[in-house]
XYZ file of C-alpha atoms in Angstrom:
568
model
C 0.000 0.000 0.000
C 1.459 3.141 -0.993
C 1.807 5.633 1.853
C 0.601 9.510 0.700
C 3.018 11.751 1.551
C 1.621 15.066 -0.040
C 1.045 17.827 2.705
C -2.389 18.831 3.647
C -3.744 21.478 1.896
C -6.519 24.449 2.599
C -7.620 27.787 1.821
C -5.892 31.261 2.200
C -8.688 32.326 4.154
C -8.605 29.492 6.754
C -5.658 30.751 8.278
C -7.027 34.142 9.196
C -8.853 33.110 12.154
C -5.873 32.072 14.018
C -4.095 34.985 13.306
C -7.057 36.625 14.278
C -7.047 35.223 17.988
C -3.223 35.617 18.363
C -3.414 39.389 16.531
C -5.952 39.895 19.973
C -9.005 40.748 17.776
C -12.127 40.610 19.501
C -14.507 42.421 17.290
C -14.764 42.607 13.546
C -16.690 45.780 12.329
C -18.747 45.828 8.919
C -20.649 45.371 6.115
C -21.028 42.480 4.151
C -19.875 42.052 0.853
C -18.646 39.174 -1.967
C -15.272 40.525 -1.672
C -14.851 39.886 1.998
C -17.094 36.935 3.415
C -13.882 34.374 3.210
C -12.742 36.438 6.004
C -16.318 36.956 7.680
C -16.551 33.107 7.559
C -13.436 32.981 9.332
C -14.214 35.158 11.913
C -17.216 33.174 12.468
C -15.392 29.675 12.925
C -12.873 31.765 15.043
C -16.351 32.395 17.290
C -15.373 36.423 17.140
C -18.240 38.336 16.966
C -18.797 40.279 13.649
C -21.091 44.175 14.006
C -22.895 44.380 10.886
C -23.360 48.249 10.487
C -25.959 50.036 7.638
C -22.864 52.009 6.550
C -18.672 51.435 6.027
C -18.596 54.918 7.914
C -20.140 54.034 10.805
C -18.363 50.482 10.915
C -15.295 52.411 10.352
C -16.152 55.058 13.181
C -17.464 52.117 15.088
C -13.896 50.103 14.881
C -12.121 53.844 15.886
C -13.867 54.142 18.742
C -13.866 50.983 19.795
C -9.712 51.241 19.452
C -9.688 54.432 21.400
C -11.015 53.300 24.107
C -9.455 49.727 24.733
C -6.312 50.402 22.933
C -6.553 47.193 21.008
C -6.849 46.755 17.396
C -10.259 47.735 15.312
C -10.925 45.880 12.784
C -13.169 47.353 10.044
C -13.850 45.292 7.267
C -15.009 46.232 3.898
C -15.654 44.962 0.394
C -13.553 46.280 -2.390
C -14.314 49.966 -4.628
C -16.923 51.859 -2.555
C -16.918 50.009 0.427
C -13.524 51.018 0.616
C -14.125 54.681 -0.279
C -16.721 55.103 2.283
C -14.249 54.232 5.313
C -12.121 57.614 3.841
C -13.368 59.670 6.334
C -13.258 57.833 9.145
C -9.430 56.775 8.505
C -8.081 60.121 8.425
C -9.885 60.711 12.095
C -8.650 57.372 13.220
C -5.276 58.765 12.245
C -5.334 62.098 13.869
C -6.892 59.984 16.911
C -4.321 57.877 16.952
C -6.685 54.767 17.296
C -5.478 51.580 16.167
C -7.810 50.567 13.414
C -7.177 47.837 11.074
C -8.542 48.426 7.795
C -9.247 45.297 5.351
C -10.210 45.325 2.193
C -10.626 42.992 -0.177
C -9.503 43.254 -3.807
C -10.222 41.831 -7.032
C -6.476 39.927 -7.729
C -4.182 39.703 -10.378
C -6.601 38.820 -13.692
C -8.529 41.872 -12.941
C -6.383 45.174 -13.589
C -7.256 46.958 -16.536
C -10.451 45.216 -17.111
C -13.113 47.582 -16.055
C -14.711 45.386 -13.651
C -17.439 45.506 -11.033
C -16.022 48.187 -8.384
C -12.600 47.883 -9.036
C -10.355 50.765 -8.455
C -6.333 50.929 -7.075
C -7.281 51.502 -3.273
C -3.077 51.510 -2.028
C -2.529 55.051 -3.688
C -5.563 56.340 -2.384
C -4.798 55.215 1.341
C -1.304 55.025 1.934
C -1.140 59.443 2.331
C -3.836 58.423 5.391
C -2.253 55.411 7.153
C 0.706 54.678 9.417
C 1.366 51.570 6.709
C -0.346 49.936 3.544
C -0.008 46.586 3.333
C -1.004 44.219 0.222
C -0.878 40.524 0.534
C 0.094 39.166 -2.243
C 0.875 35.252 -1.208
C -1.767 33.156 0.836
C 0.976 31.487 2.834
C 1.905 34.713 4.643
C -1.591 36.050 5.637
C -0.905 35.204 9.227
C 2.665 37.343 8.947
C 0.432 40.427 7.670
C -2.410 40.030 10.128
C 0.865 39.797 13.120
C 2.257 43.030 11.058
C -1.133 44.959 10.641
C -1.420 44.734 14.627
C 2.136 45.279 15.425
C 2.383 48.579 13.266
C -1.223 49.855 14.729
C -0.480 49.417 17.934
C 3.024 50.192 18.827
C 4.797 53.823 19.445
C 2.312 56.327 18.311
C -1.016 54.285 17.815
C -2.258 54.586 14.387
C -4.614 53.072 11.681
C -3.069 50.338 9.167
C -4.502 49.293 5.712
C -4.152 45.543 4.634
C -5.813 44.502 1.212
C -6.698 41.138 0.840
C -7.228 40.172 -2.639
C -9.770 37.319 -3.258
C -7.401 35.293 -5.135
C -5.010 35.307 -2.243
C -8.579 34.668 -0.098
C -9.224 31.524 -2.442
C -5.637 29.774 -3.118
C -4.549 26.881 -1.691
C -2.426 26.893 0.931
C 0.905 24.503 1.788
C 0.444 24.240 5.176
C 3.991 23.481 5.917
C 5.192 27.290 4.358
C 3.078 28.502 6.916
C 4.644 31.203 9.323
C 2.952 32.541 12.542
C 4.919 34.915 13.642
C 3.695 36.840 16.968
C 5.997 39.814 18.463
C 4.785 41.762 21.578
C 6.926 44.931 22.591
C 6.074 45.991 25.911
C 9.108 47.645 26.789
C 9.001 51.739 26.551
C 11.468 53.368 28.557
C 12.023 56.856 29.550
C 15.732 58.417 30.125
C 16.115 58.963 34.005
C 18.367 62.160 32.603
C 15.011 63.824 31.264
C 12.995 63.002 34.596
C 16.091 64.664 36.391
C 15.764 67.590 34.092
C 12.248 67.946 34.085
C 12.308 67.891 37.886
C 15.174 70.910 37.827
C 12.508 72.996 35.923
C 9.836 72.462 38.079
C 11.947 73.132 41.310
C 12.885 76.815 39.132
C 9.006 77.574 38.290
C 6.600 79.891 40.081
C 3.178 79.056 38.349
C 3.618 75.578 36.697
C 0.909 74.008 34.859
C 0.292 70.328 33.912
C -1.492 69.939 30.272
C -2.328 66.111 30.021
C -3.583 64.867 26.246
C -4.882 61.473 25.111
C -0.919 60.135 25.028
C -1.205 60.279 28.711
C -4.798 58.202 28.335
C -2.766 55.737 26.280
C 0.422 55.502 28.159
C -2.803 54.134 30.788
C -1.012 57.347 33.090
C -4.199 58.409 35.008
C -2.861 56.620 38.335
C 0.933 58.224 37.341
C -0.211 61.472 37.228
C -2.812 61.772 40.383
C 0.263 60.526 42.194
C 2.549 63.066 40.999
C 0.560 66.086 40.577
C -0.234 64.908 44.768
C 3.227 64.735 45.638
C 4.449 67.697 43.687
C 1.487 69.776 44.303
C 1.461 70.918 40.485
C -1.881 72.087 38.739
C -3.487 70.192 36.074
C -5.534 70.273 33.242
C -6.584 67.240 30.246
C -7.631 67.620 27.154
C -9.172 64.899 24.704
C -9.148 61.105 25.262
C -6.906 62.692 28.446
C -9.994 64.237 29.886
C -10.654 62.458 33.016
C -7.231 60.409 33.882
C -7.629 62.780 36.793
C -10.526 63.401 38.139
C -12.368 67.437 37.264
C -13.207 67.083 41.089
C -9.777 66.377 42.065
C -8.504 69.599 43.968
C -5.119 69.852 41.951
C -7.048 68.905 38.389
C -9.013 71.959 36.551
C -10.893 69.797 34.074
C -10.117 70.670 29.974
C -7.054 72.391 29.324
C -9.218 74.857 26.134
C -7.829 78.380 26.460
C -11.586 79.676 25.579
C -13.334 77.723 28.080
C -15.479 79.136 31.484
C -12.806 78.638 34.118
C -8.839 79.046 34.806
C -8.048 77.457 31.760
C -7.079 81.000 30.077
C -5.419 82.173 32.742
C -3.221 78.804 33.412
C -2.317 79.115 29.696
C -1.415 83.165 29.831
C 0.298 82.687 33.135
C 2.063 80.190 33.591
C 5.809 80.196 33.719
C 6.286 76.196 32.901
C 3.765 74.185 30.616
C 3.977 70.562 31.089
C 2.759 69.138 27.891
C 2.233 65.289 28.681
C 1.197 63.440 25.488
C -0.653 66.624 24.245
C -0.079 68.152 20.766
C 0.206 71.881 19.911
C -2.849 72.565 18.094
C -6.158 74.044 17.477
C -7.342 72.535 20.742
C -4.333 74.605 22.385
C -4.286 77.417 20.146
C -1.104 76.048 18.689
C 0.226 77.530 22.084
C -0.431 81.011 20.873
C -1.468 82.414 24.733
C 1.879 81.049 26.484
C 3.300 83.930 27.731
C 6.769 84.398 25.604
C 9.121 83.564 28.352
C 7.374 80.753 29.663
C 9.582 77.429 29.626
C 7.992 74.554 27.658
C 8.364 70.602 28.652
C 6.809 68.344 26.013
C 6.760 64.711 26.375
C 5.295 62.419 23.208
C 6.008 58.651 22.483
C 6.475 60.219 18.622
C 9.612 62.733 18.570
C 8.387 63.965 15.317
C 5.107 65.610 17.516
C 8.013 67.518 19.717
C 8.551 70.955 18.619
C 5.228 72.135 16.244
C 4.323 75.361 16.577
C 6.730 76.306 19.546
C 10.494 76.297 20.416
C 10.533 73.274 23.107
C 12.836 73.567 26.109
C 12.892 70.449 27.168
C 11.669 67.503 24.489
C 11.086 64.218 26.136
C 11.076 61.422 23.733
C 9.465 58.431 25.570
C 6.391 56.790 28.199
C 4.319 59.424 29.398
C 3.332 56.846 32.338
C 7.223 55.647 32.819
C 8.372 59.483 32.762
C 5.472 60.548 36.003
C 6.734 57.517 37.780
C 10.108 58.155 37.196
C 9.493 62.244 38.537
C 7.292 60.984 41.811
C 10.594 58.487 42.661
C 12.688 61.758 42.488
C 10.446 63.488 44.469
C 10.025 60.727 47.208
C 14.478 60.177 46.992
C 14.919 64.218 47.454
C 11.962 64.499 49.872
C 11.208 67.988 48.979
C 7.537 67.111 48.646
C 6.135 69.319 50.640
C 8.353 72.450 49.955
C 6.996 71.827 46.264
C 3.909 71.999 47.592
C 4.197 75.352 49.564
C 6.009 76.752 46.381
C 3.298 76.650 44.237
C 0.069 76.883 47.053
C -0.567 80.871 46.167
C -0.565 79.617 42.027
C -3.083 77.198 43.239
C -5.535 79.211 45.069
C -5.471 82.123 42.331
C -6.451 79.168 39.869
C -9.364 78.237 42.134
C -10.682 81.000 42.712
C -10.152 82.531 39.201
C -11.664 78.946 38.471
C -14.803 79.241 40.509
C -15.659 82.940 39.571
C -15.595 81.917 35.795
C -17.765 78.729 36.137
C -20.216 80.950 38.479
C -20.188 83.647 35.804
C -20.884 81.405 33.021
C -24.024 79.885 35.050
C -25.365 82.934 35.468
C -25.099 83.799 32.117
C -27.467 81.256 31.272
C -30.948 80.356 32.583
C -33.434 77.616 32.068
C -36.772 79.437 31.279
C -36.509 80.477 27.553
C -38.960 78.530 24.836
C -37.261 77.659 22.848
C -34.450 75.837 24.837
C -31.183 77.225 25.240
C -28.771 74.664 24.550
C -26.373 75.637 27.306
C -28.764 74.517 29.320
C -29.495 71.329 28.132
C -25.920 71.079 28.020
C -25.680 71.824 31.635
C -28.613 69.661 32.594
C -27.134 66.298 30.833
C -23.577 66.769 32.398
C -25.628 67.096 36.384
C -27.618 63.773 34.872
C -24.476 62.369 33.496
C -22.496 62.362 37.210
C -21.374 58.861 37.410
C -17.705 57.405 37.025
C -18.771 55.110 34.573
C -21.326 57.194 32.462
C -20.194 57.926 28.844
C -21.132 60.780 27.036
C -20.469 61.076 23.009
C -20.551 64.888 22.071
C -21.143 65.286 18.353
C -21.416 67.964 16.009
C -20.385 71.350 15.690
C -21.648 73.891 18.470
C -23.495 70.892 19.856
C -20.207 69.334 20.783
C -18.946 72.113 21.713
C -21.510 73.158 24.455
C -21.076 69.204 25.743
C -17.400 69.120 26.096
C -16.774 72.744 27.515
C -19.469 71.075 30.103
C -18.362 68.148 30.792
C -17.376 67.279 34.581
C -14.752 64.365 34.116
C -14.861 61.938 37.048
C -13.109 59.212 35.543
C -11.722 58.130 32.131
C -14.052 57.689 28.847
C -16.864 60.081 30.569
C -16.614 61.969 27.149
C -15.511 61.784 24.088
C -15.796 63.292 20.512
C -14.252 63.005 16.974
C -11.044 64.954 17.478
C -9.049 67.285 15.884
C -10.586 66.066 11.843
C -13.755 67.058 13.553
C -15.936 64.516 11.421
C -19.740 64.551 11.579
C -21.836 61.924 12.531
C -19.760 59.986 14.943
C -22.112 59.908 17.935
C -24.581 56.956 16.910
C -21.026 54.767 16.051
C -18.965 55.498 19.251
C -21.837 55.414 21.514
C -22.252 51.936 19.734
C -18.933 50.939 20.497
C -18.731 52.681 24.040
C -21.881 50.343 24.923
C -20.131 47.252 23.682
C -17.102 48.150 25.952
C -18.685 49.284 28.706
C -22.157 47.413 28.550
C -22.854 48.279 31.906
C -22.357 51.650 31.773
C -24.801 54.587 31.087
C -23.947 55.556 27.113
C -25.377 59.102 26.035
C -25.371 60.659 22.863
C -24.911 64.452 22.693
C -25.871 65.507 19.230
C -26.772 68.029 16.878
C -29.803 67.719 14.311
C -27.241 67.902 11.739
C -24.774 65.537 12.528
C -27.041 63.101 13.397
C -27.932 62.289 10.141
C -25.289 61.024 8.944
C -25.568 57.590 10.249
C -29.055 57.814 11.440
C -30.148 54.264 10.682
C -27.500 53.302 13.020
C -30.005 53.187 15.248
C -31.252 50.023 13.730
C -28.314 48.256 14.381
C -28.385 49.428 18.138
C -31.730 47.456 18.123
C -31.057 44.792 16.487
C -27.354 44.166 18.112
C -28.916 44.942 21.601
C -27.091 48.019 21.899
C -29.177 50.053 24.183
C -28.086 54.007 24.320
C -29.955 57.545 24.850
C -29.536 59.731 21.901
C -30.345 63.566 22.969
C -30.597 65.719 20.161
C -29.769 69.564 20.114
C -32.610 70.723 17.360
C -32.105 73.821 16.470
C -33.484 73.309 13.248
C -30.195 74.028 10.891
C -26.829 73.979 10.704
C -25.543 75.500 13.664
C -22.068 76.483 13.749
C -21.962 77.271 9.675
C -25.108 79.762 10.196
C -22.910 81.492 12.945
C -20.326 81.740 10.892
C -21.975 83.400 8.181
C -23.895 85.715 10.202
C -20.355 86.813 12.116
C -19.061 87.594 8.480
C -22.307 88.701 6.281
C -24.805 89.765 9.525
C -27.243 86.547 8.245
C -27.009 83.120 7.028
C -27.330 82.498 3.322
C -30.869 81.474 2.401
C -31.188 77.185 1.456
C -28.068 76.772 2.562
C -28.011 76.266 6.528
C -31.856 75.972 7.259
C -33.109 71.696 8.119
C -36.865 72.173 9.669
C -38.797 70.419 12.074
C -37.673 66.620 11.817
C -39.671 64.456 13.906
C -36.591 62.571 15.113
C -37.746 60.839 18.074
C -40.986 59.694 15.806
C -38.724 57.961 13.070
C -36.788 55.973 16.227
C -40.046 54.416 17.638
C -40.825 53.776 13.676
C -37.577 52.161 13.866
C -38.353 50.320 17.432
C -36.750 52.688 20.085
C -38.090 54.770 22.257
C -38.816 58.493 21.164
C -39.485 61.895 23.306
C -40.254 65.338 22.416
C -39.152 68.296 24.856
C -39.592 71.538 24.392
C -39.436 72.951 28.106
C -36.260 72.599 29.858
C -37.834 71.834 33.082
C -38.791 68.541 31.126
C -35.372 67.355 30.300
C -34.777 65.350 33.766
C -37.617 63.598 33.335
C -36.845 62.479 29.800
C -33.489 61.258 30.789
C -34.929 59.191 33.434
C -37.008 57.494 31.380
C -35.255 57.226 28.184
C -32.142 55.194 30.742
C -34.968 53.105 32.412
C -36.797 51.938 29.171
C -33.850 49.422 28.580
C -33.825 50.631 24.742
C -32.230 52.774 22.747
C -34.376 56.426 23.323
C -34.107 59.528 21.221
C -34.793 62.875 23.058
C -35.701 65.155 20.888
C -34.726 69.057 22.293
C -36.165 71.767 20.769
C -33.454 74.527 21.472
C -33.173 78.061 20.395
C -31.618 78.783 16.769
C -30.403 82.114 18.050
C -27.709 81.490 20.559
C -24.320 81.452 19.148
C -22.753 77.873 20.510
C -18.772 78.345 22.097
C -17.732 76.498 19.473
C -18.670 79.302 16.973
C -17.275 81.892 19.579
C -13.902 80.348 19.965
C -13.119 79.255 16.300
C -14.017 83.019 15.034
C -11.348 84.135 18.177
C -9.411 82.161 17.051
C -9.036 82.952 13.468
C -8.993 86.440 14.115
C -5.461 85.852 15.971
């Protein structure tokens, strides 16, 4: 009897669901198409679960999110031409984001270039401008090794999203087993040099009025424990910004919530004032005013896990190339081996008070400013009134839009990490439905809320389908002012009116088309009604839409700061 020697063969696509497991993905984000369900099949014999989505952009904005918050890989997968096109967006956010999204595509293969056929199009040029790395695999004996290097590349230093293309030839080969490689590299290591902790330290100990300005590298150096610690020891102020906001708690008594020059508070004076800003994992731009208000002579540390992030916009005085997390425990040690704790402390106690009470004398102003008896609705006080409903550790609020964002996160009370988010600094539309999507899978026990505008809302409206159907249960208030907010602002700051068919929406019935959907819908139109509505909308166990009627006449912060801004 002859013995068969021949090794065993399979498909390319069989091997994805390892590589899958060992990559650490846990979700696959989508929409179904020829192109792709090899790899959809594989996820399902892998048992990971796959989010179908009504939209590439919200799967894409979905998988973002989703990476933001965990720090894992996203993976959004699409079918070749326009479900490809449609994830555009959403990449270049995931990029300025610095989420770790993994974007597959598939791809027709080798016999079809040139050929005109259905949806195909060169998708490398187009993406590799947007992406830390795009990847094409060519050979179905190396899909693990792409899958390992998709992850790797996404993940590691700066987070950032990765393109791999998948062809369906590749998909549909057979496969030698034995020319297999799994290949699975982990860095975990990411030092800081003691020398710039010792430096930093030397800086601080020379400061009068030293100021702490903590972005979302400090949220993904995991540097919220790091930093209470320090800012205790040291007796520094502090501020956060972005996916930073809440690694110290707003109602900590050294932390002064966002860091946003423009915002009710201390914020403008800590950034006018201060002798020494302490950038930790925080970019110079809009969001900072490119540093614009430091005073001229103020000293500048800026720590970033990318060196090429050190030195935009400002001359840096001391760049620290490393672990935002390694560097404050590294600075707390020195503090602790010197013992000069408390004179730190007593150093910088007068800075502190004149924050506080510069700090409570804006807020109170700012209250006062607004009330909560005008029909229709102003918006800073719906604003106000979800952020006092919002008061948990574990809530999560999505802000999205353009002035309706902007009257969420200036706010926002931060108790812990995640209790708000938005898009970032590509300030896309239409991410609340998506990432409150993804914040509820993450944090499923958790309160999700969606703070949106009418506008941005639509984008990926029939999201709300999916948040049914995937069990997804979140409360969706809208900020209806009828039209495009911030753009009618703008126009009536430069030509004293908005331009006629260009900003105006109407009356939607938005909380009628969600029960026609299968949610839960509310109209309010008195702001003494809003607590109500929020306690019902988070005890109906589905996803609710609050519709706000809110007055089209009040210029949003948003639209205040940006015209400030670009009058500078």
């Amino acid at each position: 009897m002859k013995t068969d020697t021949t090794t065993p063969k399979a498909k390319g696509w069989t091997l994805i669901g390892d590589a899958f497991k060992q990559a650490g993905i846990e979700y696959i984000f989508g929409v179904p198409g020829e192109s792709i369900s090899p790899v959809q099949k594989a996820a399902e014999l892998a048992s990971i679960p796959i989010i179908t989505t009504r939209h590439e952009q919200a799967a894409a904005f979905m998988a973002e999110a989703y990476s933001r918050m965990t720090g894992k890989p996203g993976v959004v997968l699409v079918t070749f031409g326009p479900g490809f096109t449609n994830t555009i967006s959403p990449m270049v956010n995931a990029r300025l984001s610095n989420a770790p999204v993994i974007l597959i595509a598939g791809a027709h293969g080798t016999k079809s270039p040139e050929r005109l056929g259905l949806q195909d199009m060169r998708q490398g040029p187009i993406i590799e401008s947007i992406v830390k790395k795009s990847l094409v695999c060519q050979k179905a004996e190396r899909i693990p090794e792409y899958i390992d290097m998709a992850a790797r590349i996404a993940t590691t230093g700066r987070p950032g999203p990765v393109f791999l293309e998948l062809p369906i030839d590749v998909l549909m080969a057979d496969v030698d087993t034995a020319q297999v490689k799994t290949i699975h590299t982990k860095t975990r290591s990411r030092p800081v040099d003691p020398n710039d902790a010792l430096q930093m330290m030397e800086m601080i100990g020379a400061s009068k009025k030293p100021v702490i300005m903590a972005g979302s590298g400090a949220f993904y150096s995991r540097a919220g424990k790091a930093l209470t610690e320090f800012v205790e020891q040291a007796g520094i102020p502090a501020f956060t910004l972005k996916m930073g906001r809440g690694i110290i708690p707003d109602t900590h008594p050294l932390c002064f919530g966002s860091s946003v020059p423009t915002i009710p508070g201390c914020a403008g004076m800590a950034n006018t004032e201060a002798d020494l800003i302490i950038l930790l994992g925080n970019r110079l731009c809009l969001f900072t005013a490119n540093g614009e208000f430091f005073q001229s002579a103020a000293k500048i540390i800026q720590a970033d896990i990318e060196p090429e992030e050190i030195g935009r916009n400002r001359t840096i005085d001391l760049p620290i190339f490393g672990d935002i997390n390694a560097l404050l425990c590294a600075c707390t040690g020195i503090v602790a081996q010197k013992g000069n704790g408390d004179a730190l402390k007593a150093q910088f106690s007068g800075w502190v008070e004149t924050l506080k009470t510069t700090d409570e004398a804006g807020k109170a102003s700012a209250h006062q400013e607004i009330t909560g008896v005008e029909i229709p609705i102003n918006p800073g006080v719906l604003a106000r009134k979800v952020n006092d409903f919002m008061n948990r550790k574990s809530d999560v609020v999505i802000a999205d839009g353009g002035d309706a964002q902007t009257w969420m996160t200036t706010t926002r009370t931060c108790r812990g990490e995640l209790n708000v988010m938005d898009s970032g600094l590509f300030g896309c539309l239409g991410v609340g439905l998506p990432y409150g999507l993804a914040a509820k899978l993450v944090k499923p026990e958790s309160r999700v809320l969606v703070y949106t505008g009418d506008g941005s809302v639509g984008f990926n409206f029939m999201e709300i389908e999916t948040s049914l159907r995937k069990k997804l249960p979140i409360v969706v208030v809208i900020e209806n002012n009828q039209k495009w907010g911030m753009t009618s602002n703008s126009m009536k700051m430069k030509f004293q009116r908005h331009i006629p068919g260009t900003v105006d929406i109407g009356d939607v019935p938005y909380h009628k088309a969600v029960e026609a959907i299968g949610g839960k819908g509310i109209l309010v139109e008195k702001a003494e009604d809003i607590d109500a509505a929020l306690e019902q909308a988070f005890a109906s166990g589905v996803t609710t839409c609050i519709n706000v009627m809110t007055d089209p006449e009040v210029i949003g912060p948003g639209s205040q700061a940006l015209a400030f801004i670009e009058s500078m």
